Coordinates of C-alpha atoms (C1' of nucleotides) in Angstrom, one line a residue:
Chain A
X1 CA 0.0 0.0 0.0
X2 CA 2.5 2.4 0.9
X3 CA 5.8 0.9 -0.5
X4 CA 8.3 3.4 -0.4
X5 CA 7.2 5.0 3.2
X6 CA 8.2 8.5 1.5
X7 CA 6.9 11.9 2.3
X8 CA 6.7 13.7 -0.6
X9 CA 6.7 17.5 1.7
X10 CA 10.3 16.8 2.5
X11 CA 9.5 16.6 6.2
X12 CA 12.2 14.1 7.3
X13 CA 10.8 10.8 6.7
X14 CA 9.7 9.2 10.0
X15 CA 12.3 6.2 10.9
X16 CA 10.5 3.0 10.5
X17 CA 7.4 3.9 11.2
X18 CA 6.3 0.2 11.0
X19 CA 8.0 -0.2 14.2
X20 CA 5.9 1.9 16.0
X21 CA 3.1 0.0 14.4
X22 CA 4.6 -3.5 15.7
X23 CA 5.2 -1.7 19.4
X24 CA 1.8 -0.4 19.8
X25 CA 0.2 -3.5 18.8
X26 CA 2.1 -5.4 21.2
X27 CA 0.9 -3.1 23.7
X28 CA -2.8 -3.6 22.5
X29 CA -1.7 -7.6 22.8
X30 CA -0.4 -6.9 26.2
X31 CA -3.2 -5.5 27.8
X32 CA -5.7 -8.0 26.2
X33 CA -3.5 -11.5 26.9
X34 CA -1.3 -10.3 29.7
X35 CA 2.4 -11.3 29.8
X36 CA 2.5 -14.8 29.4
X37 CA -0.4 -14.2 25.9
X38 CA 2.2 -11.6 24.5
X39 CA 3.9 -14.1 21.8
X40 CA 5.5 -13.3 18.7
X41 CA 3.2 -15.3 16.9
X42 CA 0.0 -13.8 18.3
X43 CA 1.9 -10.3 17.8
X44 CA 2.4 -11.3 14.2
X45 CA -1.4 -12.3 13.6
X46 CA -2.7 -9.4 15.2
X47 CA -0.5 -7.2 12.3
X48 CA -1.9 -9.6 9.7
X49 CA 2.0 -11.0 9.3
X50 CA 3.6 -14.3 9.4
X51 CA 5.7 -14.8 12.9
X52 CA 8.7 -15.0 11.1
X53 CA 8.3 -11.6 8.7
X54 CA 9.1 -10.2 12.4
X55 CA 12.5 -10.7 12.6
X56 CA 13.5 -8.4 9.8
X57 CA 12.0 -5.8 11.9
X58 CA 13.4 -6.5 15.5
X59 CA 16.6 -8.5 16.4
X60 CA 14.1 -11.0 18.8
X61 CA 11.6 -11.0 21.0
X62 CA 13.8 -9.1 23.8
X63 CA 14.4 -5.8 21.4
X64 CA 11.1 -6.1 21.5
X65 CA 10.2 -6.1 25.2
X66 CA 12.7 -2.9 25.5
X67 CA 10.4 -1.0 22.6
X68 CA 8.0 -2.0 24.7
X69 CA 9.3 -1.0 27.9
X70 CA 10.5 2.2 26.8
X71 CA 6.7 2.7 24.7
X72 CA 5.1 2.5 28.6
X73 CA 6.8 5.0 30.6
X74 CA 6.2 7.4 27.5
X75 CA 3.7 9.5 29.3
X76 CA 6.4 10.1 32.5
X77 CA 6.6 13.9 32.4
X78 CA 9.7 15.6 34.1
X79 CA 9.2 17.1 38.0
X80 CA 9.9 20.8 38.5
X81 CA 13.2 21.0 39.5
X82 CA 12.8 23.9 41.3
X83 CA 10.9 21.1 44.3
X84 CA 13.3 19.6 46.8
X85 CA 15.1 16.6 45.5
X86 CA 12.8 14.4 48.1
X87 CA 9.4 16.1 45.9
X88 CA 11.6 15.3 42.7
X89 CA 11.8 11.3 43.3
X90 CA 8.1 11.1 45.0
X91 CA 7.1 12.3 42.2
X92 CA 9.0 10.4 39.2
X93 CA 7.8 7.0 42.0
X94 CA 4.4 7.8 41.7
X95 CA 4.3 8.6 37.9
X96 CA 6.1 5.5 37.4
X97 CA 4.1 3.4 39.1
X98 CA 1.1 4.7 37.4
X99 CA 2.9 4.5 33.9
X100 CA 2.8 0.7 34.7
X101 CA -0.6 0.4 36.3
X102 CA -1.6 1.9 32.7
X103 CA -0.9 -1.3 30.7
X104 CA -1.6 -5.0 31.6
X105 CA 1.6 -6.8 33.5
X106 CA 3.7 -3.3 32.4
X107 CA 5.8 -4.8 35.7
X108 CA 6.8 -7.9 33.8
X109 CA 7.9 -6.3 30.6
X110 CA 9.9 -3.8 32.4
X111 CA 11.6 -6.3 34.5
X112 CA 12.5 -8.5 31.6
X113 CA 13.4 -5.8 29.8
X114 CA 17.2 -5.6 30.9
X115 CA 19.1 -2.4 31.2
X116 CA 17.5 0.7 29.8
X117 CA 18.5 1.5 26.0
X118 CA 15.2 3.8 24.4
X119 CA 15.0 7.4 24.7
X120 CA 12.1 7.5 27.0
X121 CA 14.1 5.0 29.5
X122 CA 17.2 6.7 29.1
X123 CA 15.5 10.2 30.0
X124 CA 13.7 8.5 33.0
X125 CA 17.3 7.6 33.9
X126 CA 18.7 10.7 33.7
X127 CA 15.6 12.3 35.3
X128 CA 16.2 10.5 38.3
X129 CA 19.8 10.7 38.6
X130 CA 20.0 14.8 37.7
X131 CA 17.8 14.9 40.3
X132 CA 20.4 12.8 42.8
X133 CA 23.0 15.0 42.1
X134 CA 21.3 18.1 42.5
X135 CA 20.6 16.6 45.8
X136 CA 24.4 17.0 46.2
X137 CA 24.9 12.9 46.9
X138 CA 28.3 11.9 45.7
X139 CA 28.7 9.7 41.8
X140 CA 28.6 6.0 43.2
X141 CA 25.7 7.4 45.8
X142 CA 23.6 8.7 42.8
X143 CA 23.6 5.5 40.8
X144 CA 22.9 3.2 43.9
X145 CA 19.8 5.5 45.2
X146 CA 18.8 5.6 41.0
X147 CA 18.8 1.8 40.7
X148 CA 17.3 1.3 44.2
X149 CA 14.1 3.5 43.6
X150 CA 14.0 1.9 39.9
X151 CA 13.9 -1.4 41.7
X152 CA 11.2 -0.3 44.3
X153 CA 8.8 0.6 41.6
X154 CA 9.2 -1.9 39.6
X155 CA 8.9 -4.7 42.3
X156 CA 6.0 -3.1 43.7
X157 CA 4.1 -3.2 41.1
X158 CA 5.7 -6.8 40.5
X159 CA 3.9 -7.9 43.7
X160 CA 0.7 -5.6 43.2
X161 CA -0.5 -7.0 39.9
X162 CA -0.1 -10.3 41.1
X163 CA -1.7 -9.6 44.5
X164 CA -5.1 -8.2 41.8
X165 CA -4.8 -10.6 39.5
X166 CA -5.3 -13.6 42.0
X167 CA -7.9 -12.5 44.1
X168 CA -8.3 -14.4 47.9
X169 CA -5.6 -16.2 46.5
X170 CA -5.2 -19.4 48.3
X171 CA -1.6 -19.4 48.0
X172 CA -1.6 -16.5 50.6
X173 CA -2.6 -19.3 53.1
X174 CA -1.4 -17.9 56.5
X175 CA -4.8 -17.8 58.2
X176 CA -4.1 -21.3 59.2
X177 CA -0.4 -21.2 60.1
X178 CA 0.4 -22.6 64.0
X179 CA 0.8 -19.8 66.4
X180 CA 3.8 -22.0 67.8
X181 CA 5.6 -22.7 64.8
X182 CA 5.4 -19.3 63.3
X183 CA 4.2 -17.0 66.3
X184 CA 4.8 -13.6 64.4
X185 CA 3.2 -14.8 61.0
X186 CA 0.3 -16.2 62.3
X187 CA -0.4 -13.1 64.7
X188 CA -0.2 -11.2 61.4
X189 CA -2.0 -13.3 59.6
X190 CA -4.7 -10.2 58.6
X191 CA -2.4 -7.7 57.4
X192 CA -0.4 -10.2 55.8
X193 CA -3.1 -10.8 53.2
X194 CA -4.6 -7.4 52.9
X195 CA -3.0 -5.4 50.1
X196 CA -3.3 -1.7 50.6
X197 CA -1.9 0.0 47.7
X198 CA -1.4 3.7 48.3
X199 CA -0.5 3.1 51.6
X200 CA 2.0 0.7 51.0
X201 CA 3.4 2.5 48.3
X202 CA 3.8 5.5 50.4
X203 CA 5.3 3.6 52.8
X204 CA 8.4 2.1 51.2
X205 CA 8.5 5.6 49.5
X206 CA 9.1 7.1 52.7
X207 CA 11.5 4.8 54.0
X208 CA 14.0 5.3 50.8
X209 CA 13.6 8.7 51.3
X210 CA 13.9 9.1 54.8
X211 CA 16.5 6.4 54.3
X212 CA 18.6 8.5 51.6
X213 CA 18.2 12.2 53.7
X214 CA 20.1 10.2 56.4
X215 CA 22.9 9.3 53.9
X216 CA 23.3 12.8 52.3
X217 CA 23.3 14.4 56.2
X218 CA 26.3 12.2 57.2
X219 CA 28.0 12.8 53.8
X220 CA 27.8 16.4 54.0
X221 CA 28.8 16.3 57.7
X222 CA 32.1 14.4 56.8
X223 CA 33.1 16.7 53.7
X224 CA 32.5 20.3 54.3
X225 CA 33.4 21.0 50.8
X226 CA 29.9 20.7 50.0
X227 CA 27.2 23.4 49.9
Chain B
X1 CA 13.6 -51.0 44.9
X2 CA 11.7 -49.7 47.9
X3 CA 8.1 -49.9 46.7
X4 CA 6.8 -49.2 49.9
X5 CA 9.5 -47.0 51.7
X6 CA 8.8 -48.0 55.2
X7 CA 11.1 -47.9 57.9
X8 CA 10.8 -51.0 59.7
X9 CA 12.9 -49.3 63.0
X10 CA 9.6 -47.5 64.0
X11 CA 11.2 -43.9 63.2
X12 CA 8.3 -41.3 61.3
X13 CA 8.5 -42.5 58.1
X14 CA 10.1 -39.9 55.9
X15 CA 7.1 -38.3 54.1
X16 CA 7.9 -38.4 50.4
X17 CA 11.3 -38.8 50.0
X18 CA 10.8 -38.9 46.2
X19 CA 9.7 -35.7 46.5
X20 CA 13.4 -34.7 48.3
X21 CA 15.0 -36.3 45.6
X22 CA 13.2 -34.7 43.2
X23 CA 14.1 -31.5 44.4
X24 CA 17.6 -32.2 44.9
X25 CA 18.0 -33.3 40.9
X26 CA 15.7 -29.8 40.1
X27 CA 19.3 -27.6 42.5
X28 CA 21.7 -29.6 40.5
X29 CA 20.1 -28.8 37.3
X30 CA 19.3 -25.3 38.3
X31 CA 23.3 -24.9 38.9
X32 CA 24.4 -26.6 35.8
X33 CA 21.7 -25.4 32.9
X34 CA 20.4 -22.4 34.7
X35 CA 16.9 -21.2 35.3
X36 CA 16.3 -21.1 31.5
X37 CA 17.3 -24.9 31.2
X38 CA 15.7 -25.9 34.1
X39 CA 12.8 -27.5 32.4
X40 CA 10.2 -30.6 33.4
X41 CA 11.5 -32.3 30.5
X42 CA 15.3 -32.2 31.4
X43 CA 14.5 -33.0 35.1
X44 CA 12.5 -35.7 34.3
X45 CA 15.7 -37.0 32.6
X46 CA 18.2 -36.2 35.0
X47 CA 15.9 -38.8 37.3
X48 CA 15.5 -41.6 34.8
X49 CA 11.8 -41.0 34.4
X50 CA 9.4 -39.6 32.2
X51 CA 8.1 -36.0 32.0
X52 CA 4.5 -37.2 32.7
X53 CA 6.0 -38.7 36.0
X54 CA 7.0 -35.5 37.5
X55 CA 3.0 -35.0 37.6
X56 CA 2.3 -37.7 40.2
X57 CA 5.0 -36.1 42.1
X58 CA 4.2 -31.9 41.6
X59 CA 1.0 -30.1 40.8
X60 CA 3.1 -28.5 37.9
X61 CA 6.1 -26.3 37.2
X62 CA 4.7 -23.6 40.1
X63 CA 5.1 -26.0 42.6
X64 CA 8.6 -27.5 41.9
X65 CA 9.7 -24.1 42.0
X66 CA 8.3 -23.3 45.3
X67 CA 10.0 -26.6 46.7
X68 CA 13.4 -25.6 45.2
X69 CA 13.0 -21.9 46.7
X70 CA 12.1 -23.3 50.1
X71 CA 15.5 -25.6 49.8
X72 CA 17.4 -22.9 48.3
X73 CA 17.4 -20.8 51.5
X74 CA 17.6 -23.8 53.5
X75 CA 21.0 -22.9 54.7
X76 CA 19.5 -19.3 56.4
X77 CA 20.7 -19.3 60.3
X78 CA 18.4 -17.5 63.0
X79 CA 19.9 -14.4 64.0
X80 CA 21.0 -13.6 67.8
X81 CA 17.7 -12.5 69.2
X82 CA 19.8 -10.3 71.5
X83 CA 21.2 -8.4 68.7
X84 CA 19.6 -5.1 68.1
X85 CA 17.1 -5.1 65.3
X86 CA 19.4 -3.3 62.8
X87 CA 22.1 -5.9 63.2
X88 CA 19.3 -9.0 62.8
X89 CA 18.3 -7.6 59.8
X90 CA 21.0 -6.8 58.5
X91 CA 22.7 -10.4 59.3
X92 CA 19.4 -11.6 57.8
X93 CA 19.9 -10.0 54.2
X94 CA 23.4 -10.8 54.2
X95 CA 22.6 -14.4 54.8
X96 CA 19.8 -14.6 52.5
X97 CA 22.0 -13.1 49.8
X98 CA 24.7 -15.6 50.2
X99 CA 22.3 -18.5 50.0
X100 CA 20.5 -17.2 46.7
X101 CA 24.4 -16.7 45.3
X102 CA 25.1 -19.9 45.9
X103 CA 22.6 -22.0 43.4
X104 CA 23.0 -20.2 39.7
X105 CA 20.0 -18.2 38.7
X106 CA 18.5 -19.3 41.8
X107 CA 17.4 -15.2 42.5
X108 CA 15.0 -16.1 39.7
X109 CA 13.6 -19.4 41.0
X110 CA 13.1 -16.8 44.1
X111 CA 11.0 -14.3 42.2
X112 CA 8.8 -16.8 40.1
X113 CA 8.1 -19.0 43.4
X114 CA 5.5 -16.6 44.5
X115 CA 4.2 -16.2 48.1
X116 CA 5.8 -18.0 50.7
X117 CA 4.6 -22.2 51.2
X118 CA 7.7 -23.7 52.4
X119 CA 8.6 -24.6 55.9
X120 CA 11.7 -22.6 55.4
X121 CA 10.3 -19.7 53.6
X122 CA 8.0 -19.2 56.8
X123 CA 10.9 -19.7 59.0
X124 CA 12.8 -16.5 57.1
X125 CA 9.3 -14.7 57.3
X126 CA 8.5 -15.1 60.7
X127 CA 12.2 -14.4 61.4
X128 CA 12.1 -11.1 59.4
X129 CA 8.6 -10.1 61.4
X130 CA 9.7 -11.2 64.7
X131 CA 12.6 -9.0 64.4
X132 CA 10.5 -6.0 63.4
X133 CA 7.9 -6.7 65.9
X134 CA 10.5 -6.5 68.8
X135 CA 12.0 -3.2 67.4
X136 CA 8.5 -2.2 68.2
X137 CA 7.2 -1.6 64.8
X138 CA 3.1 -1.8 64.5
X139 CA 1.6 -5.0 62.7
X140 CA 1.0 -3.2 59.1
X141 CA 4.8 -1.4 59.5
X142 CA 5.9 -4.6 60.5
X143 CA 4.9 -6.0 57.2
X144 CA 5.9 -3.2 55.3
X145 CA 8.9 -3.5 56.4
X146 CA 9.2 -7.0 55.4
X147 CA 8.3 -7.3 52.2
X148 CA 10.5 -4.4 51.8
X149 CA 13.6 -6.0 52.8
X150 CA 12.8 -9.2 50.6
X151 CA 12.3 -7.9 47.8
X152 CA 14.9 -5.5 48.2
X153 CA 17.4 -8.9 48.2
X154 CA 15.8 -10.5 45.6
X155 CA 16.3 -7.7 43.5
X156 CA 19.8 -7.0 44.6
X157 CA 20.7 -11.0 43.5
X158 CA 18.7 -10.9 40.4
X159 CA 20.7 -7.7 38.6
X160 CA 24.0 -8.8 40.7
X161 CA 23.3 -12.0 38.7
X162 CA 22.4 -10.8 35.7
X163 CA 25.7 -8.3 35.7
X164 CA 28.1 -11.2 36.3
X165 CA 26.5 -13.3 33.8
X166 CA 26.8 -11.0 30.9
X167 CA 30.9 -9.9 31.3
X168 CA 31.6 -6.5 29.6
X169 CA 27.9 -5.8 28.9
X170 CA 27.0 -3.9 25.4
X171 CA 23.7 -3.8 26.3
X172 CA 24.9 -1.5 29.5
X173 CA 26.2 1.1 26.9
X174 CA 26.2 4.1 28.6
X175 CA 29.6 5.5 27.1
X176 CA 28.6 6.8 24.0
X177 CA 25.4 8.7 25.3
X178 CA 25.3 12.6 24.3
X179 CA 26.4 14.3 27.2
X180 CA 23.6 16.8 25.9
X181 CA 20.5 14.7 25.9
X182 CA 21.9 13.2 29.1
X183 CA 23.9 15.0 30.8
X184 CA 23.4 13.1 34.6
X185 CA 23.6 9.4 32.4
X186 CA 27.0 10.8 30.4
X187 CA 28.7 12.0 33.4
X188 CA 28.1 8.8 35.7
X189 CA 29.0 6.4 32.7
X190 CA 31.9 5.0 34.6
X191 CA 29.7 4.1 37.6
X192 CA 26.7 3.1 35.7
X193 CA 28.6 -0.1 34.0
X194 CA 31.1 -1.1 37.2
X195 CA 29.4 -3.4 39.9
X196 CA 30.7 -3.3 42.8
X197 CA 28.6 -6.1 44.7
X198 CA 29.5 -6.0 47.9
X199 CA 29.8 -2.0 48.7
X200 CA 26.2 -1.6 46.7
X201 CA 24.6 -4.0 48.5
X202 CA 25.7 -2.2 51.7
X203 CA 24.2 0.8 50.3
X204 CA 20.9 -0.6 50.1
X205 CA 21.1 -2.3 53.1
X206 CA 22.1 1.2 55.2
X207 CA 19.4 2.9 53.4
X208 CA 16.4 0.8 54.5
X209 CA 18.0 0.2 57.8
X210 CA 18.2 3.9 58.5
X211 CA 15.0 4.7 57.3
X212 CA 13.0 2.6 59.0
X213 CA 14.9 4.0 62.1
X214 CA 13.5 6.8 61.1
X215 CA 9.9 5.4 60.7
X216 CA 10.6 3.6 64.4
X217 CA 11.5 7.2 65.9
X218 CA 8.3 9.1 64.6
X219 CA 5.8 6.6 65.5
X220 CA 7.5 6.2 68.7
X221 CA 7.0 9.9 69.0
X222 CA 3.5 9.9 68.4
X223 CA 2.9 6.8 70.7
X224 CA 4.3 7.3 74.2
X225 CA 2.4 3.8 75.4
X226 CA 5.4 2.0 73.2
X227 CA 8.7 1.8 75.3
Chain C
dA1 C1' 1.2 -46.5 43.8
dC2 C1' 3.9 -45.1 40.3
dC3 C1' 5.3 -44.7 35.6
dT4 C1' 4.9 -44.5 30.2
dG5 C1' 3.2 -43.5 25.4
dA6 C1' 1.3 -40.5 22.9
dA7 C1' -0.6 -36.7 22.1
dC8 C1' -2.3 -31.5 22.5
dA9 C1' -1.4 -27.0 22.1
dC10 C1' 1.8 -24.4 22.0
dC11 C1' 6.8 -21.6 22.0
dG12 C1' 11.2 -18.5 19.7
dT13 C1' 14.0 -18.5 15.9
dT14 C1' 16.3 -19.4 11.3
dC15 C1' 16.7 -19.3 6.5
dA16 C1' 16.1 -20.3 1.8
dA17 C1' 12.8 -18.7 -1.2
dG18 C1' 9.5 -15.6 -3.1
dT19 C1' 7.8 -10.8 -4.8
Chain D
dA1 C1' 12.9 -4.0 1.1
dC2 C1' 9.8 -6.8 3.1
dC3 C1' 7.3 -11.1 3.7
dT4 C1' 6.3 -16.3 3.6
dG5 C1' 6.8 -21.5 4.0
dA6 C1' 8.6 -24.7 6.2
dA7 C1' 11.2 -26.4 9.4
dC8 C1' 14.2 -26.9 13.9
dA9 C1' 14.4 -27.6 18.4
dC10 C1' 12.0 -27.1 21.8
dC11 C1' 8.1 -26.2 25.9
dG12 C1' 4.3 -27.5 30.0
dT13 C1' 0.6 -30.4 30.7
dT14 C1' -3.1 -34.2 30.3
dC15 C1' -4.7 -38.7 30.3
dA16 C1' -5.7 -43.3 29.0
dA17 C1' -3.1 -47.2 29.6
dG18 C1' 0.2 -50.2 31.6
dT19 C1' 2.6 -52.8 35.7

DNA sequence: ACCTGAACACCGTTCAAGT
DNA sequence: ACCTGAACACCGTTCAAGT
């Protein structure tokens, strides 16, 4: 239909615009057949291809899971930078997490997605670690705190989607559990299997954060140097 | 050979020691093929049976990986209960760490095992929340708190794992980035691709530590009845 | 009680060949 | 430049049948 992808009004020809196709419809196939439905050969019916007429457009199903990964946190805007660094990070948590609430099992594809390589990850990366440094924490410091707030988002919402998907979930047995063999568990037995979101969310937020002011206070005690 | 498995010296007979054996052959191939040739089909080799066996034996996959994850942190000590919190904790994720180092990939049997079953995965639970409970954290912070710390390890393993598997990374190519775009990401290029296991994992382990210090000073605060 | 044969319904990926 | 046919080398799981 369109065999030469050229636009005549010299406007610099969009790069493979047929990827973007292939990534949004993976998306659509995410959100309809979850993680485990997302194959390359559904993908490929759902464009009206053959499985293998993929390939020539991504290396293999991974490239693909990193278009994808990087296609979800799209909408992710960037905090004011004028907030305290603490606002900054709450905020790029919060509109992370609901960038992944957004799109069926988002979670899985960004943990399986390996080390960030699109623009829209790479920004998100820099985002987070301008916002480190502004802090005033120290190189190494800045990349830890990045990847351990990366990680907390990302396993939350891990352990959230799975907590909706399976609702009373029998797994989450520990109604029944012996108050002498596991004393502490089975006293908690109630809040183990309640699933608050927000709250919960908030509450690892706050302990990173809290966590990292303590860090920066005895870093900027020990090297005067700093403003 | 021992088609009934009774133990004619009176002792409790050993409740499906198939199943043990089972498991056992699942850790060996774990450590020699890795999670991604850790299949039913191989295992079911590996013991001189079928595939369709392993079905009289497991519910399916789900449960055999729940049975290796419980054996995988089988080697977990209790910590000093006389030991402040901090240090229990602390001795608890360094323990837990070293016992998901030493099966390959077995971080990832970890994460897909889901909620707890196992004797020994209640044991490290009820460990965890004991400790928290005796720092004087309420049930729901208690919890928190948990969850928190486990998923901070499993984390920690799974990209300390994933880092030492792939040597020299291109995927983690964060040299030739455009110290315009990304200016934080270009800067910190050295510290992005080293890994330095050990001092990182500190990091995390002094951030969530201190935090929830914090957390356990502010509710104590707020709550003079608590000692 | 425990195991097998045989199948069902899939996977990701490659590659020569077509247009 | 883009797509297909056909295959390769696998998966997890079920179930009637064997012993």
């Amino acid at each position: 239909m369109n065999p030469h992808n050229l636009h005549p009004s010299g406007a610099k020809s969009a790069p493979s615009l047929d990827l973007e196709q292939i990534v949004q419809a993976a998306l659509a196939l995410l959100d309809e057949a979850g993680f485990d439905g997302l194959t390359m050969r559904s993908l490929a019916d759902r464009l009206g291809i053959k499985a293998a007429s993929l390939y020539w457009h991504v290396r293999g199903k991974q490239e693909l899971l990193s278009l994808m990964a990087n296609e979800i946190i799209a909408p992710m805007r960037a905090p004011d930078r004028s907030l305290p660094w603490q606002a900054q990070l709450e905020a790029l948590g919060r509109d992370y997490r609901q960038a992944l609430l957004h799109h069926h099992d988002a979670a899985r594809v960004l943990a399986a997605s390996g080390a960030p390589t699109g623009p829209n990850m790479l920004r998100l990366s820099e985002l987070v670690l301008r916002a480190l440094l502004d802090a005033g924490f120290d190189r190494k410091d800045a990349v830890y705190a990045g990847s351990l707030i990366n990680d907390y988002v990302v396993m939350f919402v891990l352990e959230e989607t799975r907590r909706a998907e399976v609702p009373a979930e029998p797994a989450y047995g520990f109604a029944g559990l012996s108050p002498d063999e596991y004393p502490s568990l089975a006293g908690l037995a109630d809040e183990l299997m309640t699933f608050e979101a927000e709250e919960r969310f908030r509450f690892g937020a706050e302990i990173l954060t809290s966590g990292l002011e303590r860090r920066l206070a005895k870093r900027k005690a020990s090297d005067p140097l700093q403003s």
